[in-house]
Amino acid sequence: VRNIMASTDDSLPTLQALISEQDFQAIQSQWDAVKVSLNKLIELSHSDENLPAHNLFINEAAPIAEVALDQLQSLINEESGNPFGGDRK
């Protein structure tokens, strides 16, 4: 969306030569209003409450993964201290 907005901004000066100044100013004003709305929409759509997968990962999956890694590290440490099972090491 941001690329399209930038492309449209770049294209507007070519339109200015083809229409009256009054029409161009009206179009420019309307386009600026559309950009404000689009930026608000982009900001809203990327908030935590509107990114449920990201929110689930941060609040649920990451803590579970941290616990799992701690348990694996404990198993590794326990096995490394075990004098038996040298062939497994």
C-alpha atoms as one frame of an Amber mdcrd trajectory, in Angstrom:
protein
   0.000   0.000   0.000   2.830   2.387   0.850   4.436   1.724  -2.544   1.167
   2.523  -4.295   0.816   5.704  -2.269   4.359   6.772  -3.175   3.778   5.936
  -6.834   0.594   7.996  -6.840   2.418  10.904  -5.195   5.043  10.702  -7.943
   2.375  10.618 -10.674   0.321  13.581  -9.488   2.554  16.288 -11.028   1.924
  14.865 -14.509  -1.805  15.244 -13.907  -1.361  18.895 -12.994  -0.416  19.804
 -16.562  -3.554  18.149 -17.943  -6.267  19.756 -15.799  -7.131  23.156 -14.374
  -5.369  24.366 -11.247  -8.647  24.364  -9.312  -9.366  20.736 -10.247  -5.809
  19.739  -9.426  -5.996  21.373  -5.991  -9.271  19.545  -5.304  -7.744  16.219
  -6.354  -4.608  16.922  -4.315  -6.715  17.715  -1.253  -8.806  14.564  -1.683
  -5.691  12.455  -2.196  -4.159  13.868   0.998  -7.333  12.896   2.886  -7.173
   9.378   1.419  -3.519   9.069   2.484  -4.373  10.088   6.046  -7.119   7.455
   6.136  -4.839   4.794   4.648  -2.096   5.538   7.167  -4.590   5.231  10.022
  -5.838   1.950   8.554  -2.297   0.600   8.209  -1.507   1.575  11.798  -4.709
   0.003  13.105  -4.270  -3.210  11.124  -0.787  -3.752  12.551  -1.699  -3.317
  16.215  -1.321  -6.268  18.601  -5.049  -6.863  18.952  -5.375  -7.077  15.162
  -2.470  -9.483  14.752  -3.793 -12.523  16.654  -1.085 -14.902  15.471   1.640
 -12.536  16.658  -0.173 -12.026  19.948  -0.543 -15.798  20.457   3.126 -16.342
  19.708   4.300 -13.684  22.155   1.914 -14.566  24.965   1.563 -18.342  24.642
   4.022 -20.073  22.327   7.164 -18.225  23.409   6.750 -18.998  27.139   6.039
 -22.669  26.352   9.135 -22.823  24.140  11.212 -21.264  26.906  10.054 -23.925
  29.384  10.765 -26.686  26.847  14.284 -25.362  26.252  14.926 -25.219  29.997
  13.799 -28.840  30.338  16.029 -29.929  27.455  18.986 -28.120  28.996  18.307
 -29.878  32.313  18.239 -33.272  30.564  21.505 -32.502  28.776  23.155 -31.390
  32.012  21.894 -34.484  33.844  23.137 -36.801  31.094  26.542 -35.135  30.972
  26.951 -35.749  34.702  25.944 -39.423  34.423  29.024 -41.690  34.604  27.169
 -44.510  32.825  26.236 -44.654  29.138  29.541 -43.495  27.701  28.657 -44.918
  24.276  25.603 -42.655  24.051  27.643 -39.529  24.605
